[in-house]
Short mmCIF file of C-alpha atoms in Angstrom, two decimals:
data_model
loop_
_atom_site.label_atom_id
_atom_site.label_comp_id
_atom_site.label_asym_id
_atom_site.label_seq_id
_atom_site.Cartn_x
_atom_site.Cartn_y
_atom_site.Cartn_z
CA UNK I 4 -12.68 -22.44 -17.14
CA UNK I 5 -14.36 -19.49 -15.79
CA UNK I 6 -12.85 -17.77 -12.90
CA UNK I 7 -15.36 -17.97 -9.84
CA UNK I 8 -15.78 -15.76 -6.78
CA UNK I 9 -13.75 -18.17 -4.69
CA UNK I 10 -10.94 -18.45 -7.06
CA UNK I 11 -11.00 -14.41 -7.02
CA UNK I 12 -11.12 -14.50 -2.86
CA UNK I 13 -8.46 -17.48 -2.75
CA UNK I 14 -5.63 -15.21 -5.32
CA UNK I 15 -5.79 -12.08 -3.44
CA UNK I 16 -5.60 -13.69 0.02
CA UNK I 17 -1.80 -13.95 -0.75
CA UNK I 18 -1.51 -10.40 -2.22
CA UNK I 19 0.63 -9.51 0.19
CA UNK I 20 3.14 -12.65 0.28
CA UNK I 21 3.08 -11.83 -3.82
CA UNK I 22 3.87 -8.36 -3.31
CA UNK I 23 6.76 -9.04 -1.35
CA UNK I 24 8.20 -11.40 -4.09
CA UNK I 25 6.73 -9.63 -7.13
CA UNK I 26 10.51 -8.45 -8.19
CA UNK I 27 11.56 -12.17 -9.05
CA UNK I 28 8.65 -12.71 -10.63
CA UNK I 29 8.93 -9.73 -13.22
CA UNK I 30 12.65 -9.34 -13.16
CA UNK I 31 13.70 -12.41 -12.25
CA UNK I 32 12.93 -15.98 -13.21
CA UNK I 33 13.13 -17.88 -9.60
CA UNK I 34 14.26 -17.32 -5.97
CA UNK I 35 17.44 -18.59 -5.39
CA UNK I 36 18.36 -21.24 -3.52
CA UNK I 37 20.84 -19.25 -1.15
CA UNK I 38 19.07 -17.04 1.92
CA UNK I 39 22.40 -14.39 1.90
CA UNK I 40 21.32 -13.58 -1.70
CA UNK I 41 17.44 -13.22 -1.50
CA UNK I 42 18.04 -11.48 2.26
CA UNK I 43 20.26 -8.77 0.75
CA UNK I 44 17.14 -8.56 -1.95
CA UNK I 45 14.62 -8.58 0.34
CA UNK I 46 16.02 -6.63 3.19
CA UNK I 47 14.58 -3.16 2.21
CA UNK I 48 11.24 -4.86 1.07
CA UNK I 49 10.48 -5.72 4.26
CA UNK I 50 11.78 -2.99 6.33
CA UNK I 51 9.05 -0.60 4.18
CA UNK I 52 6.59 -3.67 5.11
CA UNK I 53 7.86 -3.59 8.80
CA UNK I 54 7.53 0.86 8.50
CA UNK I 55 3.63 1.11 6.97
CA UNK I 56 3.06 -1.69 9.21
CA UNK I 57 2.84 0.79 12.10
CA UNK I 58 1.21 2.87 9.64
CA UNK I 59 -1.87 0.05 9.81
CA UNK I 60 -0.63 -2.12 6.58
CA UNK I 61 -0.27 -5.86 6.57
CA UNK I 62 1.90 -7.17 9.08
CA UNK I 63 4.79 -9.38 8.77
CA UNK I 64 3.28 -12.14 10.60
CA UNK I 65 0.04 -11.83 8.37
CA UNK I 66 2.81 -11.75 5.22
CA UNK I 67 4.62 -14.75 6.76
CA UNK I 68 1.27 -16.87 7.60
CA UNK I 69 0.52 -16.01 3.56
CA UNK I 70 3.98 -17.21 2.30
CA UNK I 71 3.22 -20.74 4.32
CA UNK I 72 0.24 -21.04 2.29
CA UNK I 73 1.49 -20.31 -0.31
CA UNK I 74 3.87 -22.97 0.60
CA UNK I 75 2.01 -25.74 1.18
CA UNK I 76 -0.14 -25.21 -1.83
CA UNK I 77 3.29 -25.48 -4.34
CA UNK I 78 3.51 -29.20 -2.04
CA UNK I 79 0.48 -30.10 -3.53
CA UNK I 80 0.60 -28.32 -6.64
CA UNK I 81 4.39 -28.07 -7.46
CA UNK I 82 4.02 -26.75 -11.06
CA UNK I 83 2.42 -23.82 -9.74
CA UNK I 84 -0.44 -24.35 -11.39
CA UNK I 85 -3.33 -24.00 -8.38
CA UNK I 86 -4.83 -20.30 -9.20
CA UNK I 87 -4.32 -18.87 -6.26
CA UNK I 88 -0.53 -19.34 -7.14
CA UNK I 89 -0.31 -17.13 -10.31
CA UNK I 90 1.93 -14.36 -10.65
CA UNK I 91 4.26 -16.35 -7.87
CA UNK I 92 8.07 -16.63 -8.69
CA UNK I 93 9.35 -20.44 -8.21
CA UNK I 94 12.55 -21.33 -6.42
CA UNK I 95 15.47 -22.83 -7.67
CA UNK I 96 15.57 -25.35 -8.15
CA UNK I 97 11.83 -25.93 -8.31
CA UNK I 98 11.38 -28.74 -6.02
CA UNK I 99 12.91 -26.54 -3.46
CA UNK I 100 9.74 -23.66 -3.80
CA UNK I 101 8.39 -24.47 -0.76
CA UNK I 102 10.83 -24.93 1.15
CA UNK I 103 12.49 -21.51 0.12
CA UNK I 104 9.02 -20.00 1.05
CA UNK I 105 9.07 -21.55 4.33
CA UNK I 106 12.35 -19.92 4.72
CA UNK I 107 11.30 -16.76 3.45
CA UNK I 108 8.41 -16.81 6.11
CA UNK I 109 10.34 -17.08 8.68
CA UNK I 110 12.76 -14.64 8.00
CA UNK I 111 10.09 -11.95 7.33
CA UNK I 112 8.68 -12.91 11.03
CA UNK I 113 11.73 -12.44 12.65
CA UNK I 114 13.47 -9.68 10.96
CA UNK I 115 12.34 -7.04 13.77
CA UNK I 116 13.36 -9.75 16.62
CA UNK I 117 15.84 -8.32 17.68
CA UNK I 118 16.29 -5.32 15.36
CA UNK I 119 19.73 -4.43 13.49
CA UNK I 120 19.91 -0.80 13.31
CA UNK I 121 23.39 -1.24 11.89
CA UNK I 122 21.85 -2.40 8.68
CA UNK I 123 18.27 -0.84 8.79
CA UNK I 124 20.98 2.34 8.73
CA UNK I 125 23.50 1.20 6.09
CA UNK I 126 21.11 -0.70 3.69
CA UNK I 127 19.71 1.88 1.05
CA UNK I 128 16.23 2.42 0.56
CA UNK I 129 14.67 1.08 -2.74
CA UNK I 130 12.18 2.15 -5.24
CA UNK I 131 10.16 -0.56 -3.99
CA UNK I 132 10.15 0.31 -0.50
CA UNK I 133 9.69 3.90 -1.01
CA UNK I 134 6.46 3.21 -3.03
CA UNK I 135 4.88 1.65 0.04
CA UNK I 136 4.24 5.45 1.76
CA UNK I 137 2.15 6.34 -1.46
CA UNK I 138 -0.52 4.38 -2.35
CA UNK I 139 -2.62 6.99 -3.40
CA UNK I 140 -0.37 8.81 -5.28
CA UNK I 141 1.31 6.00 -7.35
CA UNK I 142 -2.56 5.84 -8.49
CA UNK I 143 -3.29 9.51 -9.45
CA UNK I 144 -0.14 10.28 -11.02
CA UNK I 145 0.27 8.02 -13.45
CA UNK I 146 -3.15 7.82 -14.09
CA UNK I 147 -4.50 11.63 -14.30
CA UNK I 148 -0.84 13.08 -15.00
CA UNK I 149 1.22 10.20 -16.77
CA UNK I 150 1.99 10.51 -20.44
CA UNK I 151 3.16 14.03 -20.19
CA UNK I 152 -0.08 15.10 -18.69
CA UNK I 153 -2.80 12.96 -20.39
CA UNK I 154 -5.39 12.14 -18.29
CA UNK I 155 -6.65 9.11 -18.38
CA UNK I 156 -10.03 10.19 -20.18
CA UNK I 157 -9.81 10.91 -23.85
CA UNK I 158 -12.09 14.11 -22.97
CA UNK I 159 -8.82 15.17 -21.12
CA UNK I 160 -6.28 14.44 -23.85
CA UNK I 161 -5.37 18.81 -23.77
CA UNK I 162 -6.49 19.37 -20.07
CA UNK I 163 -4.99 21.50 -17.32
CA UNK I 164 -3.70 20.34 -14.41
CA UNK I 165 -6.50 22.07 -12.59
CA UNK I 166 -8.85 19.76 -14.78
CA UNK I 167 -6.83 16.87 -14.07
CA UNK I 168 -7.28 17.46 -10.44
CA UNK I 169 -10.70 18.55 -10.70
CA UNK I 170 -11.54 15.08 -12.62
CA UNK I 171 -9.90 13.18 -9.62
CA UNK I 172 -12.03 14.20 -7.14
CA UNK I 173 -15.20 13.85 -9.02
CA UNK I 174 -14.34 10.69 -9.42
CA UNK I 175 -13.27 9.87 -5.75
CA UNK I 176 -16.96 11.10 -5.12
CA UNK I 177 -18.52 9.92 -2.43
CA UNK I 178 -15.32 8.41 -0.84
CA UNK I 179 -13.97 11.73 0.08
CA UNK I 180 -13.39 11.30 3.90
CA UNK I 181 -11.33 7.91 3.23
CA UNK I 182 -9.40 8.81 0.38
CA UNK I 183 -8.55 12.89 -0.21
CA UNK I 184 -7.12 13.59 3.30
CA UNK I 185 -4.51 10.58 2.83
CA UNK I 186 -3.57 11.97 -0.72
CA UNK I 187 -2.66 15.54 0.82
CA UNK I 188 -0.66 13.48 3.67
CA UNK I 189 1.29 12.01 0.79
CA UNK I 190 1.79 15.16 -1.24
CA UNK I 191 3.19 16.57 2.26
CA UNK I 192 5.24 13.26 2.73
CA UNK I 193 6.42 13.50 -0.47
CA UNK I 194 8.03 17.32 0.27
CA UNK I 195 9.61 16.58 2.99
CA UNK I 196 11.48 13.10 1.88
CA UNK I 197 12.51 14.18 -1.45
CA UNK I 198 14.30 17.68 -1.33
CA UNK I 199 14.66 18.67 -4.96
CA UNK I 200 13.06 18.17 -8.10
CA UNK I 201 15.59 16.11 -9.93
CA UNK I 202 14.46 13.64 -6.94
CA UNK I 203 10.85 13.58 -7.37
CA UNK I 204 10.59 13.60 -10.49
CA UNK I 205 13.10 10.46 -10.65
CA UNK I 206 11.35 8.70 -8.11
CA UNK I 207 7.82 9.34 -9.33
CA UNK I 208 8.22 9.41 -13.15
CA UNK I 209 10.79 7.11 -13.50
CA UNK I 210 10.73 2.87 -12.35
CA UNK I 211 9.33 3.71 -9.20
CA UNK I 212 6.04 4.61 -10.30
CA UNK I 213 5.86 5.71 -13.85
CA UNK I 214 3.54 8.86 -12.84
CA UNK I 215 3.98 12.39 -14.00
CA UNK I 216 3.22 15.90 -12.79
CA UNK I 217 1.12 16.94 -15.84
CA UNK I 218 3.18 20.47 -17.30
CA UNK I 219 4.37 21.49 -14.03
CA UNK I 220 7.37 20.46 -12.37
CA UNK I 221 6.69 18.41 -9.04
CA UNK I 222 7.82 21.16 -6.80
CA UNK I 223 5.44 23.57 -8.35
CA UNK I 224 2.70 20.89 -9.04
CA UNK I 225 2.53 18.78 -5.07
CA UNK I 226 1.91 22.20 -3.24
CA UNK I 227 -1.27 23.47 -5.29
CA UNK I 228 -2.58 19.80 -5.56
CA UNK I 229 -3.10 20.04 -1.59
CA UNK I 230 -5.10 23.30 -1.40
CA UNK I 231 -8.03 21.65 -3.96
CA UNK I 232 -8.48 18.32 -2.05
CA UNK I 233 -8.05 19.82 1.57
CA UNK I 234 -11.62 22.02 0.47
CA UNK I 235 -12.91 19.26 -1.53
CA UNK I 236 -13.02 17.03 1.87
CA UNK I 237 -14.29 20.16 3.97
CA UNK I 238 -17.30 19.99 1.84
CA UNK I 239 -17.59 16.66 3.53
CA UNK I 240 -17.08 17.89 7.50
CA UNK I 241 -16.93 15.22 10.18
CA UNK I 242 -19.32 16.71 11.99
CA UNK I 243 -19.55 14.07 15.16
CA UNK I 244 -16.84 12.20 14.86
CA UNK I 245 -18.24 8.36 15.31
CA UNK I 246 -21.53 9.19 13.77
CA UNK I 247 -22.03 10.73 10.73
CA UNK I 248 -20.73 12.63 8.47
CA UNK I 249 -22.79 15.18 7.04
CA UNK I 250 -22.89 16.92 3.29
CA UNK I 251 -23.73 20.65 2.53
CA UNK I 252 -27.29 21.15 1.75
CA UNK I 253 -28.22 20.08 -1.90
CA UNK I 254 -26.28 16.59 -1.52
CA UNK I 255 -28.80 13.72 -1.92
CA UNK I 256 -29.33 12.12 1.93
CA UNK I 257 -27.66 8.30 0.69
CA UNK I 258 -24.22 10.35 0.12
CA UNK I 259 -24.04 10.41 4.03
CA UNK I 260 -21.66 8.44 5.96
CA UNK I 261 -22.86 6.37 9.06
CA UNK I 262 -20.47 5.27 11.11
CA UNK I 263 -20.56 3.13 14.24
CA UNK I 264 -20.87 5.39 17.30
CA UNK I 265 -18.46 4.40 19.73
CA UNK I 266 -19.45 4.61 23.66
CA UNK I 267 -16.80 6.64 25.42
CA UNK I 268 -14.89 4.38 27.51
CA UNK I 269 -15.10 4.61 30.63
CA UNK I 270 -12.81 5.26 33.57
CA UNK I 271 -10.89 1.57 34.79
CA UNK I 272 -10.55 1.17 38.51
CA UNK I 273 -6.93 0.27 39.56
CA UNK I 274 -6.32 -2.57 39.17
CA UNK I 275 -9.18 -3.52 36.85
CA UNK I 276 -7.87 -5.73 33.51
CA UNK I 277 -7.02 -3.73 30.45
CA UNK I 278 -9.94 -3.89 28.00
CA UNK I 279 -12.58 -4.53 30.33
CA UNK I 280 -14.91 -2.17 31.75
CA UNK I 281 -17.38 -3.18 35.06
CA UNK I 282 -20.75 -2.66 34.65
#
């Protein structure tokens, strides 16, 4: 049966519950049937979710809300075999699934209520948590620099790291203001939380994210990556912030930006509700 534009919107809905679980699914066969052992696997999971959270990524409420769902489609559909519910780890035993996801739910809604710095402190942080702060970057390195440097074109088989960099932001073309400022954050993020090379290049060439740093090593490779896409988005200057954004001359007119101006807010009286302006 052909997969249809619902069954495509009603799959990734619970891309985040799926995320959260995806290590039993791939590693693992099923959830256990014993909280103290899928907490202690969990735990740093959802303190990265709980940390890019306040970065803008999916909440833990939105997560939990997903993992009910999830839930009470394994009720109806307890061989798993609803589409939406592919790639989903069972419990164990199976009639248990939805219960352990139930569980699960409410666990990842109320792990910051109150929260244990004690353990946030003592629990190590993962591969998987760690991947959370680079989403950009767990796409261009294994993709332009993986496989000891081979880009992911077969026009870029022998290319330089310059030309694997170059390629990126052609291709990132006409997204430039979204995506090239975030992946010089994360080259900057990725500095200052990993202090020497034998840690980056363990942590981005090995399980975490199978990338690479084409022939350079990553201390010599992250700084001169910045430099490139820093100009490549100041060919793209915000010129009024909450307008436009407008290209140098030459660039066709559709490659502009328009955003939604937003009015200024104006000054609340005291005493005046939050959120509310009088006319």
């Amino acid at each position: 049966m052909a997969i249809t534009r619902q069954d495509t919107i009603e799959y990734f809905r619970l891309e985040g519950a799926r995320n959260l679980l995806k290590f039993y699914g791939r590693y693992q066969d099923n959830i256990p049937d014993d909280a103290p052992e899928w907490k202690k696997e969990l735990f740093p999971v959802v303190r990265g979710i709980w940390n890019s959270e306040m970065d803008g990524g999916r909440s833990r409420y939105e997560i939990g809300a997903q993992l009910r769902t999830a839930a009470d489609l394994f009720e109806i559909h307890p061989d798993g075999s609803h589409h939406a519910l592919k790639n989903f780890p069972m419990g164990y035993p199976k009639e248990r699934t939805a219960a352990i996801f139930r569980e699960i739910a409410d666990y990842v809604e109320q792990w910051a209520s109150p929260l244990d710095w004690e353990a946030i402190s003592n629990t190590p942080i993962s591969a998987r948590e760690l991947i959370m702060r680079f989403p950009r970057l767990s796409n261009i390195l294994p993709l332009y620099f993986g496989q000891d440097g081979a880009a992911v074109s077969d026009d870029m088989q022998d290319a330089s790291t310059e030309e694997g960099i170059r390629m990126y932001i052609d291709e990132t073309h006409p997204g430039c203001p979204w995506n090239l400022p975030a992946a010089v954050a994360e080259c900057h993020e990725a500095l200052a939380l990993f202090h020497t090379e034998d840690q980056l290049d363990r942590f981005f060439c090995g399980a975490g994210m199978h990338g690479g740093s084409g022939s350079d090593d990553f201390t010599d490779f992250l700084p001169p990556l910045r430099p490139p896409l820093q100009r490549a988005h100041e060919r793209v200057p915000l010129t009024d912030v909450g307008t436009q954004v407008n290209y140098d001359e030459g660039q066709s007119a559709h490659h502009a930006y328009p955003f939604r101006h937003l009015p200024r807010p104006r000054n609340r009286p005291m005493g005046h509700p939050a959120g509310r302006h009088r006319e």
